[in-house]
Amino acid sequence: MCNGCVQKEYPDRGNTCLENGSYLMNYLGCVNCHQRDFVLISNKAMEDEDGEEIVTYDHVCKNCDHVVARHEYTFSVVDEYQEYTMLCMLCGKAEDSISVLPDDPRQSAPLF
């Protein structure tokens, strides 16, 4: 991972969790070849560990294969919620939780 290629390390992305893709707004360019071109995805791996889906891949420079950042995305179902997390030097850090029920109990107004 290379902190010289990114504008800000692990920017806060709120609840935007990317399973795929790259956050190019945070990409300054490759410090190895000094080009600002597309970032490719390589070494993508998916695994299922105790009901938790984990997707990992590397962001690499299109021109010289320099590894810009390592991306990790997780998905799991906990109780009645789908839980998402993302951690990546380029794409940032984020987490989200969505109810699997039609009406999210956390969003309902109290009766009294």
PDB file of N, CA, C and O in Angstrom, residues 15-89:
ATOM      1  N   ASN A  15     -21.580   5.832   4.918  1.00  0.00           N
ATOM      2  CA  ASN A  15     -22.143   4.493   4.767  1.00  0.00           C
ATOM      3  C   ASN A  15     -22.004   3.967   3.331  1.00  0.00           C
ATOM      4  O   ASN A  15     -22.698   3.045   2.940  1.00  0.00           O
ATOM      5  N   THR A  16     -21.081   4.540   2.553  1.00  0.00           N
ATOM      6  CA  THR A  16     -20.842   4.087   1.172  1.00  0.00           C
ATOM      7  C   THR A  16     -19.800   2.975   1.179  1.00  0.00           C
ATOM      8  O   THR A  16     -18.603   3.246   1.298  1.00  0.00           O
ATOM      9  N   CYS A  17     -20.242   1.743   1.071  1.00  0.00           N
ATOM     10  CA  CYS A  17     -19.360   0.577   1.091  1.00  0.00           C
ATOM     11  C   CYS A  17     -19.282  -0.019  -0.314  1.00  0.00           C
ATOM     12  O   CYS A  17     -20.295  -0.460  -0.854  1.00  0.00           O
ATOM     13  N   LEU A  18     -18.103  -0.009  -0.908  1.00  0.00           N
ATOM     14  CA  LEU A  18     -17.909  -0.513  -2.264  1.00  0.00           C
ATOM     15  C   LEU A  18     -17.436  -1.956  -2.255  1.00  0.00           C
ATOM     16  O   LEU A  18     -16.394  -2.263  -1.683  1.00  0.00           O
ATOM     17  N   GLU A  19     -18.223  -2.810  -2.888  1.00  0.00           N
ATOM     18  CA  GLU A  19     -17.817  -4.206  -3.048  1.00  0.00           C
ATOM     19  C   GLU A  19     -16.886  -4.340  -4.249  1.00  0.00           C
ATOM     20  O   GLU A  19     -16.119  -5.285  -4.366  1.00  0.00           O
ATOM     21  N   ASN A  20     -16.959  -3.374  -5.142  1.00  0.00           N
ATOM     22  CA  ASN A  20     -16.233  -3.412  -6.391  1.00  0.00           C
ATOM     23  C   ASN A  20     -15.906  -1.976  -6.797  1.00  0.00           C
ATOM     24  O   ASN A  20     -16.637  -1.064  -6.455  1.00  0.00           O
ATOM     25  N   GLY A  21     -14.834  -1.749  -7.513  1.00  0.00           N
ATOM     26  CA  GLY A  21     -14.535  -0.427  -8.027  1.00  0.00           C
ATOM     27  C   GLY A  21     -13.463   0.309  -7.245  1.00  0.00           C
ATOM     28  O   GLY A  21     -12.833  -0.241  -6.345  1.00  0.00           O
ATOM     29  N   SER A  22     -13.274   1.591  -7.618  1.00  0.00           N
ATOM     30  CA  SER A  22     -12.234   2.430  -7.032  1.00  0.00           C
ATOM     31  C   SER A  22     -12.754   3.851  -6.846  1.00  0.00           C
ATOM     32  O   SER A  22     -13.533   4.339  -7.657  1.00  0.00           O
ATOM     33  N   TYR A  23     -12.286   4.511  -5.808  1.00  0.00           N
ATOM     34  CA  TYR A  23     -12.652   5.897  -5.518  1.00  0.00           C
ATOM     35  C   TYR A  23     -11.567   6.803  -6.107  1.00  0.00           C
ATOM     36  O   TYR A  23     -10.618   7.194  -5.438  1.00  0.00           O
ATOM     37  N   LEU A  24     -11.714   7.121  -7.394  1.00  0.00           N
ATOM     38  CA  LEU A  24     -10.665   7.844  -8.118  1.00  0.00           C
ATOM     39  C   LEU A  24     -10.522   9.302  -7.695  1.00  0.00           C
ATOM     40  O   LEU A  24      -9.487   9.919  -7.971  1.00  0.00           O
ATOM     41  N   MET A  25     -11.509   9.861  -7.028  1.00  0.00           N
ATOM     42  CA  MET A  25     -11.398  11.240  -6.534  1.00  0.00           C
ATOM     43  C   MET A  25     -10.273  11.362  -5.510  1.00  0.00           C
ATOM     44  O   MET A  25      -9.730  12.440  -5.317  1.00  0.00           O
ATOM     45  N   ASN A  26      -9.918  10.259  -4.878  1.00  0.00           N
ATOM     46  CA  ASN A  26      -8.871  10.265  -3.864  1.00  0.00           C
ATOM     47  C   ASN A  26      -7.512   9.852  -4.441  1.00  0.00           C
ATOM     48  O   ASN A  26      -6.525   9.815  -3.722  1.00  0.00           O
ATOM     49  N   TYR A  27      -7.445   9.572  -5.723  1.00  0.00           N
ATOM     50  CA  TYR A  27      -6.214   9.081  -6.356  1.00  0.00           C
ATOM     51  C   TYR A  27      -5.415  10.251  -6.925  1.00  0.00           C
ATOM     52  O   TYR A  27      -5.871  10.960  -7.818  1.00  0.00           O
ATOM     53  N   LEU A  28      -4.218  10.458  -6.416  1.00  0.00           N
ATOM     54  CA  LEU A  28      -3.346  11.524  -6.916  1.00  0.00           C
ATOM     55  C   LEU A  28      -2.617  11.106  -8.189  1.00  0.00           C
ATOM     56  O   LEU A  28      -2.365  11.920  -9.064  1.00  0.00           O
ATOM     57  N   GLY A  29      -2.243   9.860  -8.254  1.00  0.00           N
ATOM     58  CA  GLY A  29      -1.440   9.324  -9.347  1.00  0.00           C
ATOM     59  C   GLY A  29      -0.400   8.385  -8.768  1.00  0.00           C
ATOM     60  O   GLY A  29      -0.153   8.365  -7.566  1.00  0.00           O
ATOM     61  N   CYS A  30       0.220   7.628  -9.631  1.00  0.00           N
ATOM     62  CA  CYS A  30       1.201   6.633  -9.190  1.00  0.00           C
ATOM     63  C   CYS A  30       2.537   7.297  -8.879  1.00  0.00           C
ATOM     64  O   CYS A  30       3.088   8.010  -9.725  1.00  0.00           O
ATOM     65  N   VAL A  31       3.056   7.063  -7.696  1.00  0.00           N
ATOM     66  CA  VAL A  31       4.358   7.621  -7.332  1.00  0.00           C
ATOM     67  C   VAL A  31       5.495   6.862  -8.003  1.00  0.00           C
ATOM     68  O   VAL A  31       6.599   7.363  -8.098  1.00  0.00           O
ATOM     69  N   ASN A  32       5.205   5.673  -8.496  1.00  0.00           N
ATOM     70  CA  ASN A  32       6.229   4.848  -9.134  1.00  0.00           C
ATOM     71  C   ASN A  32       6.510   5.309 -10.567  1.00  0.00           C
ATOM     72  O   ASN A  32       7.662   5.523 -10.942  1.00  0.00           O
ATOM     73  N   CYS A  33       5.455   5.490 -11.382  1.00  0.00           N
ATOM     74  CA  CYS A  33       5.644   5.861 -12.788  1.00  0.00           C
ATOM     75  C   CYS A  33       5.201   7.295 -13.090  1.00  0.00           C
ATOM     76  O   CYS A  33       5.318   7.750 -14.225  1.00  0.00           O
ATOM     77  N   HIS A  34       4.669   7.983 -12.089  1.00  0.00           N
ATOM     78  CA  HIS A  34       4.244   9.391 -12.206  1.00  0.00           C
ATOM     79  C   HIS A  34       3.138   9.610 -13.226  1.00  0.00           C
ATOM     80  O   HIS A  34       3.043  10.671 -13.824  1.00  0.00           O
ATOM     81  N   GLN A  35       2.277   8.600 -13.420  1.00  0.00           N
ATOM     82  CA  GLN A  35       1.131   8.700 -14.318  1.00  0.00           C
ATOM     83  C   GLN A  35      -0.155   8.736 -13.489  1.00  0.00           C
ATOM     84  O   GLN A  35      -0.239   8.121 -12.439  1.00  0.00           O
ATOM     85  N   ARG A  36      -1.143   9.487 -13.980  1.00  0.00           N
ATOM     86  CA  ARG A  36      -2.466   9.481 -13.335  1.00  0.00           C
ATOM     87  C   ARG A  36      -3.442   8.896 -14.340  1.00  0.00           C
ATOM     88  O   ARG A  36      -4.047   9.592 -15.133  1.00  0.00           O
ATOM     89  N   ASP A  37      -3.537   7.586 -14.309  1.00  0.00           N
ATOM     90  CA  ASP A  37      -4.382   6.848 -15.229  1.00  0.00           C
ATOM     91  C   ASP A  37      -5.350   6.004 -14.413  1.00  0.00           C
ATOM     92  O   ASP A  37      -5.417   6.143 -13.187  1.00  0.00           O
ATOM     93  N   PHE A  38      -6.084   5.140 -15.047  1.00  0.00           N
ATOM     94  CA  PHE A  38      -7.018   4.283 -14.332  1.00  0.00           C
ATOM     95  C   PHE A  38      -6.287   3.352 -13.362  1.00  0.00           C
ATOM     96  O   PHE A  38      -5.129   3.030 -13.555  1.00  0.00           O
ATOM     97  N   VAL A  39      -7.022   2.941 -12.348  1.00  0.00           N
ATOM     98  CA  VAL A  39      -6.528   1.975 -11.375  1.00  0.00           C
ATOM     99  C   VAL A  39      -7.239   0.659 -11.672  1.00  0.00           C
ATOM    100  O   VAL A  39      -8.462   0.616 -11.776  1.00  0.00           O
ATOM    101  N   LEU A  40      -6.480  -0.402 -11.811  1.00  0.00           N
ATOM    102  CA  LEU A  40      -7.051  -1.713 -12.091  1.00  0.00           C
ATOM    103  C   LEU A  40      -7.253  -2.498 -10.802  1.00  0.00           C
ATOM    104  O   LEU A  40      -6.630  -2.215  -9.782  1.00  0.00           O
ATOM    105  N   ILE A  41      -8.102  -3.506 -10.879  1.00  0.00           N
ATOM    106  CA  ILE A  41      -8.336  -4.398  -9.748  1.00  0.00           C
ATOM    107  C   ILE A  41      -7.646  -5.719 -10.046  1.00  0.00           C
ATOM    108  O   ILE A  41      -7.824  -6.286 -11.123  1.00  0.00           O
ATOM    109  N   SER A  42      -6.848  -6.196  -9.104  1.00  0.00           N
ATOM    110  CA  SER A  42      -6.178  -7.487  -9.286  1.00  0.00           C
ATOM    111  C   SER A  42      -6.217  -8.278  -7.987  1.00  0.00           C
ATOM    112  O   SER A  42      -6.496  -7.747  -6.922  1.00  0.00           O
ATOM    113  N   ASN A  43      -5.900  -9.553  -8.101  1.00  0.00           N
ATOM    114  CA  ASN A  43      -5.858 -10.473  -6.952  1.00  0.00           C
ATOM    115  C   ASN A  43      -7.172 -10.484  -6.171  1.00  0.00           C
ATOM    116  O   ASN A  43      -7.167 -10.569  -4.940  1.00  0.00           O
ATOM    117  N   LYS A  44      -8.291 -10.411  -6.879  1.00  0.00           N
ATOM    118  CA  LYS A  44      -9.593 -10.402  -6.204  1.00  0.00           C
ATOM    119  C   LYS A  44      -9.886 -11.784  -5.635  1.00  0.00           C
ATOM    120  O   LYS A  44      -9.733 -12.791  -6.320  1.00  0.00           O
ATOM    121  N   ALA A  45     -10.283 -11.800  -4.379  1.00  0.00           N
ATOM    122  CA  ALA A  45     -10.605 -13.052  -3.701  1.00  0.00           C
ATOM    123  C   ALA A  45     -11.891 -12.885  -2.903  1.00  0.00           C
ATOM    124  O   ALA A  45     -12.126 -11.837  -2.300  1.00  0.00           O
ATOM    125  N   MET A  46     -12.714 -13.925  -2.924  1.00  0.00           N
ATOM    126  CA  MET A  46     -13.950 -13.939  -2.133  1.00  0.00           C
ATOM    127  C   MET A  46     -13.914 -15.164  -1.236  1.00  0.00           C
ATOM    128  O   MET A  46     -13.573 -16.245  -1.692  1.00  0.00           O
ATOM    129  N   GLU A  47     -14.266 -14.966   0.007  1.00  0.00           N
ATOM    130  CA  GLU A  47     -14.343 -16.107   0.920  1.00  0.00           C
ATOM    131  C   GLU A  47     -15.537 -15.933   1.843  1.00  0.00           C
ATOM    132  O   GLU A  47     -15.998 -14.821   2.087  1.00  0.00           O
ATOM    133  N   ASP A  48     -16.020 -17.051   2.318  1.00  0.00           N
ATOM    134  CA  ASP A  48     -17.160 -17.066   3.223  1.00  0.00           C
ATOM    135  C   ASP A  48     -16.692 -17.692   4.527  1.00  0.00           C
ATOM    136  O   ASP A  48     -16.323 -18.863   4.552  1.00  0.00           O
ATOM    137  N   GLU A  49     -16.682 -16.892   5.570  1.00  0.00           N
ATOM    138  CA  GLU A  49     -16.168 -17.324   6.861  1.00  0.00           C
ATOM    139  C   GLU A  49     -17.260 -17.193   7.916  1.00  0.00           C
ATOM    140  O   GLU A  49     -17.616 -16.080   8.300  1.00  0.00           O
ATOM    141  N   ASP A  50     -17.812 -18.296   8.357  1.00  0.00           N
ATOM    142  CA  ASP A  50     -18.854 -18.293   9.392  1.00  0.00           C
ATOM    143  C   ASP A  50     -20.009 -17.356   9.049  1.00  0.00           C
ATOM    144  O   ASP A  50     -20.458 -16.562   9.884  1.00  0.00           O
ATOM    145  N   GLY A  51     -20.487 -17.405   7.802  1.00  0.00           N
ATOM    146  CA  GLY A  51     -21.605 -16.568   7.395  1.00  0.00           C
ATOM    147  C   GLY A  51     -21.230 -15.149   7.030  1.00  0.00           C
ATOM    148  O   GLY A  51     -22.098 -14.347   6.710  1.00  0.00           O
ATOM    149  N   GLU A  52     -19.958 -14.816   7.087  1.00  0.00           N
ATOM    150  CA  GLU A  52     -19.497 -13.479   6.714  1.00  0.00           C
ATOM    151  C   GLU A  52     -18.785 -13.563   5.366  1.00  0.00           C
ATOM    152  O   GLU A  52     -17.858 -14.330   5.202  1.00  0.00           O
ATOM    153  N   GLU A  53     -19.267 -12.787   4.405  1.00  0.00           N
ATOM    154  CA  GLU A  53     -18.651 -12.749   3.076  1.00  0.00           C
ATOM    155  C   GLU A  53     -17.557 -11.686   3.089  1.00  0.00           C
ATOM    156  O   GLU A  53     -17.797 -10.538   3.461  1.00  0.00           O
ATOM    157  N   ILE A  54     -16.342 -12.086   2.684  1.00  0.00           N
ATOM    158  CA  ILE A  54     -15.209 -11.168   2.669  1.00  0.00           C
ATOM    159  C   ILE A  54     -14.658 -11.095   1.245  1.00  0.00           C
ATOM    160  O   ILE A  54     -14.327 -12.119   0.657  1.00  0.00           O
ATOM    161  N   VAL A  55     -14.594  -9.877   0.705  1.00  0.00           N
ATOM    162  CA  VAL A  55     -14.054  -9.648  -0.625  1.00  0.00           C
ATOM    163  C   VAL A  55     -12.801  -8.785  -0.469  1.00  0.00           C
ATOM    164  O   VAL A  55     -12.844  -7.733   0.157  1.00  0.00           O
ATOM    165  N   THR A  56     -11.685  -9.261  -1.016  1.00  0.00           N
ATOM    166  CA  THR A  56     -10.446  -8.485  -0.969  1.00  0.00           C
ATOM    167  C   THR A  56      -9.859  -8.380  -2.369  1.00  0.00           C
ATOM    168  O   THR A  56     -10.033  -9.284  -3.189  1.00  0.00           O
ATOM    169  N   TYR A  57      -9.211  -7.275  -2.640  1.00  0.00           N
ATOM    170  CA  TYR A  57      -8.496  -7.104  -3.900  1.00  0.00           C
ATOM    171  C   TYR A  57      -7.492  -5.972  -3.777  1.00  0.00           C
ATOM    172  O   TYR A  57      -7.534  -5.191  -2.825  1.00  0.00           O
ATOM    173  N   ASP A  58      -6.590  -5.899  -4.748  1.00  0.00           N
ATOM    174  CA  ASP A  58      -5.587  -4.841  -4.796  1.00  0.00           C
ATOM    175  C   ASP A  58      -5.963  -3.829  -5.867  1.00  0.00           C
ATOM    176  O   ASP A  58      -6.435  -4.194  -6.942  1.00  0.00           O
ATOM    177  N   HIS A  59      -5.750  -2.556  -5.561  1.00  0.00           N
ATOM    178  CA  HIS A  59      -5.832  -1.499  -6.571  1.00  0.00           C
ATOM    179  C   HIS A  59      -4.414  -1.351  -7.114  1.00  0.00           C
ATOM    180  O   HIS A  59      -3.482  -1.106  -6.334  1.00  0.00           O
ATOM    181  N   VAL A  60      -4.232  -1.508  -8.413  1.00  0.00           N
ATOM    182  CA  VAL A  60      -2.886  -1.409  -8.999  1.00  0.00           C
ATOM    183  C   VAL A  60      -2.873  -0.401 -10.146  1.00  0.00           C
ATOM    184  O   VAL A  60      -3.868  -0.205 -10.848  1.00  0.00           O
ATOM    185  N   CYS A  61      -1.737   0.226 -10.334  1.00  0.00           N
ATOM    186  CA  CYS A  61      -1.535   1.178 -11.419  1.00  0.00           C
ATOM    187  C   CYS A  61      -1.643   0.450 -12.756  1.00  0.00           C
ATOM    188  O   CYS A  61      -1.036  -0.610 -12.943  1.00  0.00           O
ATOM    189  N   LYS A  62      -2.380   1.027 -13.676  1.00  0.00           N
ATOM    190  CA  LYS A  62      -2.590   0.434 -14.996  1.00  0.00           C
ATOM    191  C   LYS A  62      -1.283   0.346 -15.791  1.00  0.00           C
ATOM    192  O   LYS A  62      -1.087  -0.568 -16.582  1.00  0.00           O
ATOM    193  N   ASN A  63      -0.369   1.273 -15.548  1.00  0.00           N
ATOM    194  CA  ASN A  63       0.849   1.363 -16.349  1.00  0.00           C
ATOM    195  C   ASN A  63       2.018   0.534 -15.832  1.00  0.00           C
ATOM    196  O   ASN A  63       2.769  -0.021 -16.623  1.00  0.00           O
ATOM    197  N   CYS A  64       2.183   0.455 -14.506  1.00  0.00           N
ATOM    198  CA  CYS A  64       3.382  -0.213 -13.986  1.00  0.00           C
ATOM    199  C   CYS A  64       3.085  -1.302 -12.947  1.00  0.00           C
ATOM    200  O   CYS A  64       4.007  -1.854 -12.349  1.00  0.00           O
ATOM    201  N   ASP A  65       1.807  -1.584 -12.682  1.00  0.00           N
ATOM    202  CA  ASP A  65       1.392  -2.616 -11.717  1.00  0.00           C
ATOM    203  C   ASP A  65       1.796  -2.320 -10.274  1.00  0.00           C
ATOM    204  O   ASP A  65       1.833  -3.217  -9.440  1.00  0.00           O
ATOM    205  N   HIS A  66       2.088  -1.065  -9.978  1.00  0.00           N
ATOM    206  CA  HIS A  66       2.382  -0.655  -8.602  1.00  0.00           C
ATOM    207  C   HIS A  66       1.112  -0.817  -7.757  1.00  0.00           C
ATOM    208  O   HIS A  66       0.032  -0.393  -8.172  1.00  0.00           O
ATOM    209  N   VAL A  67       1.213  -1.432  -6.585  1.00  0.00           N
ATOM    210  CA  VAL A  67       0.054  -1.620  -5.707  1.00  0.00           C
ATOM    211  C   VAL A  67      -0.222  -0.314  -4.966  1.00  0.00           C
ATOM    212  O   VAL A  67       0.585   0.136  -4.159  1.00  0.00           O
ATOM    213  N   VAL A  68      -1.372   0.282  -5.281  1.00  0.00           N
ATOM    214  CA  VAL A  68      -1.766   1.545  -4.673  1.00  0.00           C
ATOM    215  C   VAL A  68      -2.387   1.301  -3.304  1.00  0.00           C
ATOM    216  O   VAL A  68      -2.074   1.988  -2.339  1.00  0.00           O
ATOM    217  N   ALA A  69      -3.288   0.311  -3.210  1.00  0.00           N
ATOM    218  CA  ALA A  69      -3.978   0.038  -1.952  1.00  0.00           C
ATOM    219  C   ALA A  69      -4.573  -1.363  -1.968  1.00  0.00           C
ATOM    220  O   ALA A  69      -4.773  -1.961  -3.014  1.00  0.00           O
ATOM    221  N   ARG A  70      -4.865  -1.858  -0.778  1.00  0.00           N
ATOM    222  CA  ARG A  70      -5.539  -3.156  -0.594  1.00  0.00           C
ATOM    223  C   ARG A  70      -6.945  -2.861  -0.106  1.00  0.00           C
ATOM    224  O   ARG A  70      -7.127  -2.117   0.863  1.00  0.00           O
ATOM    225  N   HIS A  71      -7.938  -3.426  -0.770  1.00  0.00           N
ATOM    226  CA  HIS A  71      -9.345  -3.159  -0.476  1.00  0.00           C
ATOM    227  C   HIS A  71      -9.965  -4.363   0.233  1.00  0.00           C
ATOM    228  O   HIS A  71      -9.757  -5.496  -0.186  1.00  0.00           O
ATOM    229  N   GLU A  72     -10.725  -4.104   1.295  1.00  0.00           N
ATOM    230  CA  GLU A  72     -11.450  -5.176   1.992  1.00  0.00           C
ATOM    231  C   GLU A  72     -12.897  -4.747   2.215  1.00  0.00           C
ATOM    232  O   GLU A  72     -13.160  -3.664   2.732  1.00  0.00           O
ATOM    233  N   TYR A  73     -13.813  -5.615   1.802  1.00  0.00           N
ATOM    234  CA  TYR A  73     -15.243  -5.388   1.943  1.00  0.00           C
ATOM    235  C   TYR A  73     -15.837  -6.604   2.638  1.00  0.00           C
ATOM    236  O   TYR A  73     -15.505  -7.738   2.292  1.00  0.00           O
ATOM    237  N   THR A  74     -16.697  -6.378   3.620  1.00  0.00           N
ATOM    238  CA  THR A  74     -17.337  -7.500   4.303  1.00  0.00           C
ATOM    239  C   THR A  74     -18.854  -7.311   4.308  1.00  0.00           C
ATOM    240  O   THR A  74     -19.357  -6.188   4.333  1.00  0.00           O
ATOM    241  N   PHE A  75     -19.546  -8.432   4.282  1.00  0.00           N
ATOM    242  CA  PHE A  75     -21.002  -8.450   4.362  1.00  0.00           C
ATOM    243  C   PHE A  75     -21.410  -9.591   5.278  1.00  0.00           C
ATOM    244  O   PHE A  75     -20.877 -10.704   5.170  1.00  0.00           O
ATOM    245  N   SER A  76     -22.351  -9.311   6.166  1.00  0.00           N
ATOM    246  CA  SER A  76     -22.874 -10.361   7.038  1.00  0.00           C
ATOM    247  C   SER A  76     -24.298 -10.001   7.447  1.00  0.00           C
ATOM    248  O   SER A  76     -24.722  -8.850   7.322  1.00  0.00           O
ATOM    249  N   VAL A  77     -25.016 -10.987   7.934  1.00  0.00           N
ATOM    250  CA  VAL A  77     -26.346 -10.760   8.483  1.00  0.00           C
ATOM    251  C   VAL A  77     -26.254 -11.026   9.977  1.00  0.00           C
ATOM    252  O   VAL A  77     -25.881 -12.122  10.405  1.00  0.00           O
ATOM    253  N   VAL A  78     -26.559 -10.000  10.767  1.00  0.00           N
ATOM    254  CA  VAL A  78     -26.511 -10.094  12.224  1.00  0.00           C
ATOM    255  C   VAL A  78     -27.907  -9.763  12.739  1.00  0.00           C
ATOM    256  O   VAL A  78     -28.415  -8.661  12.495  1.00  0.00           O
ATOM    257  N   ASP A  79     -28.498 -10.718  13.434  1.00  0.00           N
ATOM    258  CA  ASP A  79     -29.882 -10.601  13.894  1.00  0.00           C
ATOM    259  C   ASP A  79     -30.766 -10.299  12.687  1.00  0.00           C
ATOM    260  O   ASP A  79     -30.853 -11.091  11.784  1.00  0.00           O
ATOM    261  N   GLU A  80     -31.395  -9.161  12.636  1.00  0.00           N
ATOM    262  CA  GLU A  80     -32.284  -8.824  11.523  1.00  0.00           C
ATOM    263  C   GLU A  80     -31.711  -7.706  10.656  1.00  0.00           C
ATOM    264  O   GLU A  80     -32.452  -6.950  10.028  1.00  0.00           O
ATOM    265  N   TYR A  81     -30.397  -7.620  10.617  1.00  0.00           N
ATOM    266  CA  TYR A  81     -29.744  -6.541   9.868  1.00  0.00           C
ATOM    267  C   TYR A  81     -28.647  -7.074   8.958  1.00  0.00           C
ATOM    268  O   TYR A  81     -27.904  -7.994   9.319  1.00  0.00           O
ATOM    269  N   GLN A  82     -28.539  -6.457   7.775  1.00  0.00           N
ATOM    270  CA  GLN A  82     -27.417  -6.722   6.880  1.00  0.00           C
ATOM    271  C   GLN A  82     -26.332  -5.709   7.242  1.00  0.00           C
ATOM    272  O   GLN A  82     -26.580  -4.510   7.246  1.00  0.00           O
ATOM    273  N   GLU A  83     -25.138  -6.209   7.546  1.00  0.00           N
ATOM    274  CA  GLU A  83     -24.025  -5.356   7.970  1.00  0.00           C
ATOM    275  C   GLU A  83     -22.974  -5.316   6.862  1.00  0.00           C
ATOM    276  O   GLU A  83     -22.565  -6.359   6.347  1.00  0.00           O
ATOM    277  N   TYR A  84     -22.553  -4.114   6.495  1.00  0.00           N
ATOM    278  CA  TYR A  84     -21.544  -3.910   5.456  1.00  0.00           C
ATOM    279  C   TYR A  84     -20.394  -3.098   6.039  1.00  0.00           C
ATOM    280  O   TYR A  84     -20.625  -2.158   6.798  1.00  0.00           O
ATOM    281  N   THR A  85     -19.160  -3.457   5.677  1.00  0.00           N
ATOM    282  CA  THR A  85     -18.004  -2.637   6.043  1.00  0.00           C
ATOM    283  C   THR A  85     -17.040  -2.573   4.870  1.00  0.00           C
ATOM    284  O   THR A  85     -17.003  -3.470   4.023  1.00  0.00           O
ATOM    285  N   MET A  86     -16.265  -1.496   4.825  1.00  0.00           N
ATOM    286  CA  MET A  86     -15.237  -1.325   3.800  1.00  0.00           C
ATOM    287  C   MET A  86     -14.036  -0.673   4.467  1.00  0.00           C
ATOM    288  O   MET A  86     -14.192   0.239   5.279  1.00  0.00           O
ATOM    289  N   LEU A  87     -12.845  -1.153   4.108  1.00  0.00           N
ATOM    290  CA  LEU A  87     -11.613  -0.558   4.597  1.00  0.00           C
ATOM    291  C   LEU A  87     -10.584  -0.583   3.477  1.00  0.00           C
ATOM    292  O   LEU A  87     -10.232  -1.656   2.974  1.00  0.00           O
ATOM    293  N   CYS A  88     -10.137   0.603   3.072  1.00  0.00           N
ATOM    294  CA  CYS A  88      -9.197   0.715   1.961  1.00  0.00           C
ATOM    295  C   CYS A  88      -8.525   2.081   2.029  1.00  0.00           C
ATOM    296  O   CYS A  88      -9.191   3.087   2.265  1.00  0.00           O
ATOM    297  N   MET A  89      -7.214   2.122   1.816  1.00  0.00           N
ATOM    298  CA  MET A  89      -6.491   3.387   1.851  1.00  0.00           C
ATOM    299  C   MET A  89      -6.987   4.335   0.757  1.00  0.00           C
ATOM    300  O   MET A  89      -7.075   5.539   0.959  1.00  0.00           O
TER     301      MET A  89
END
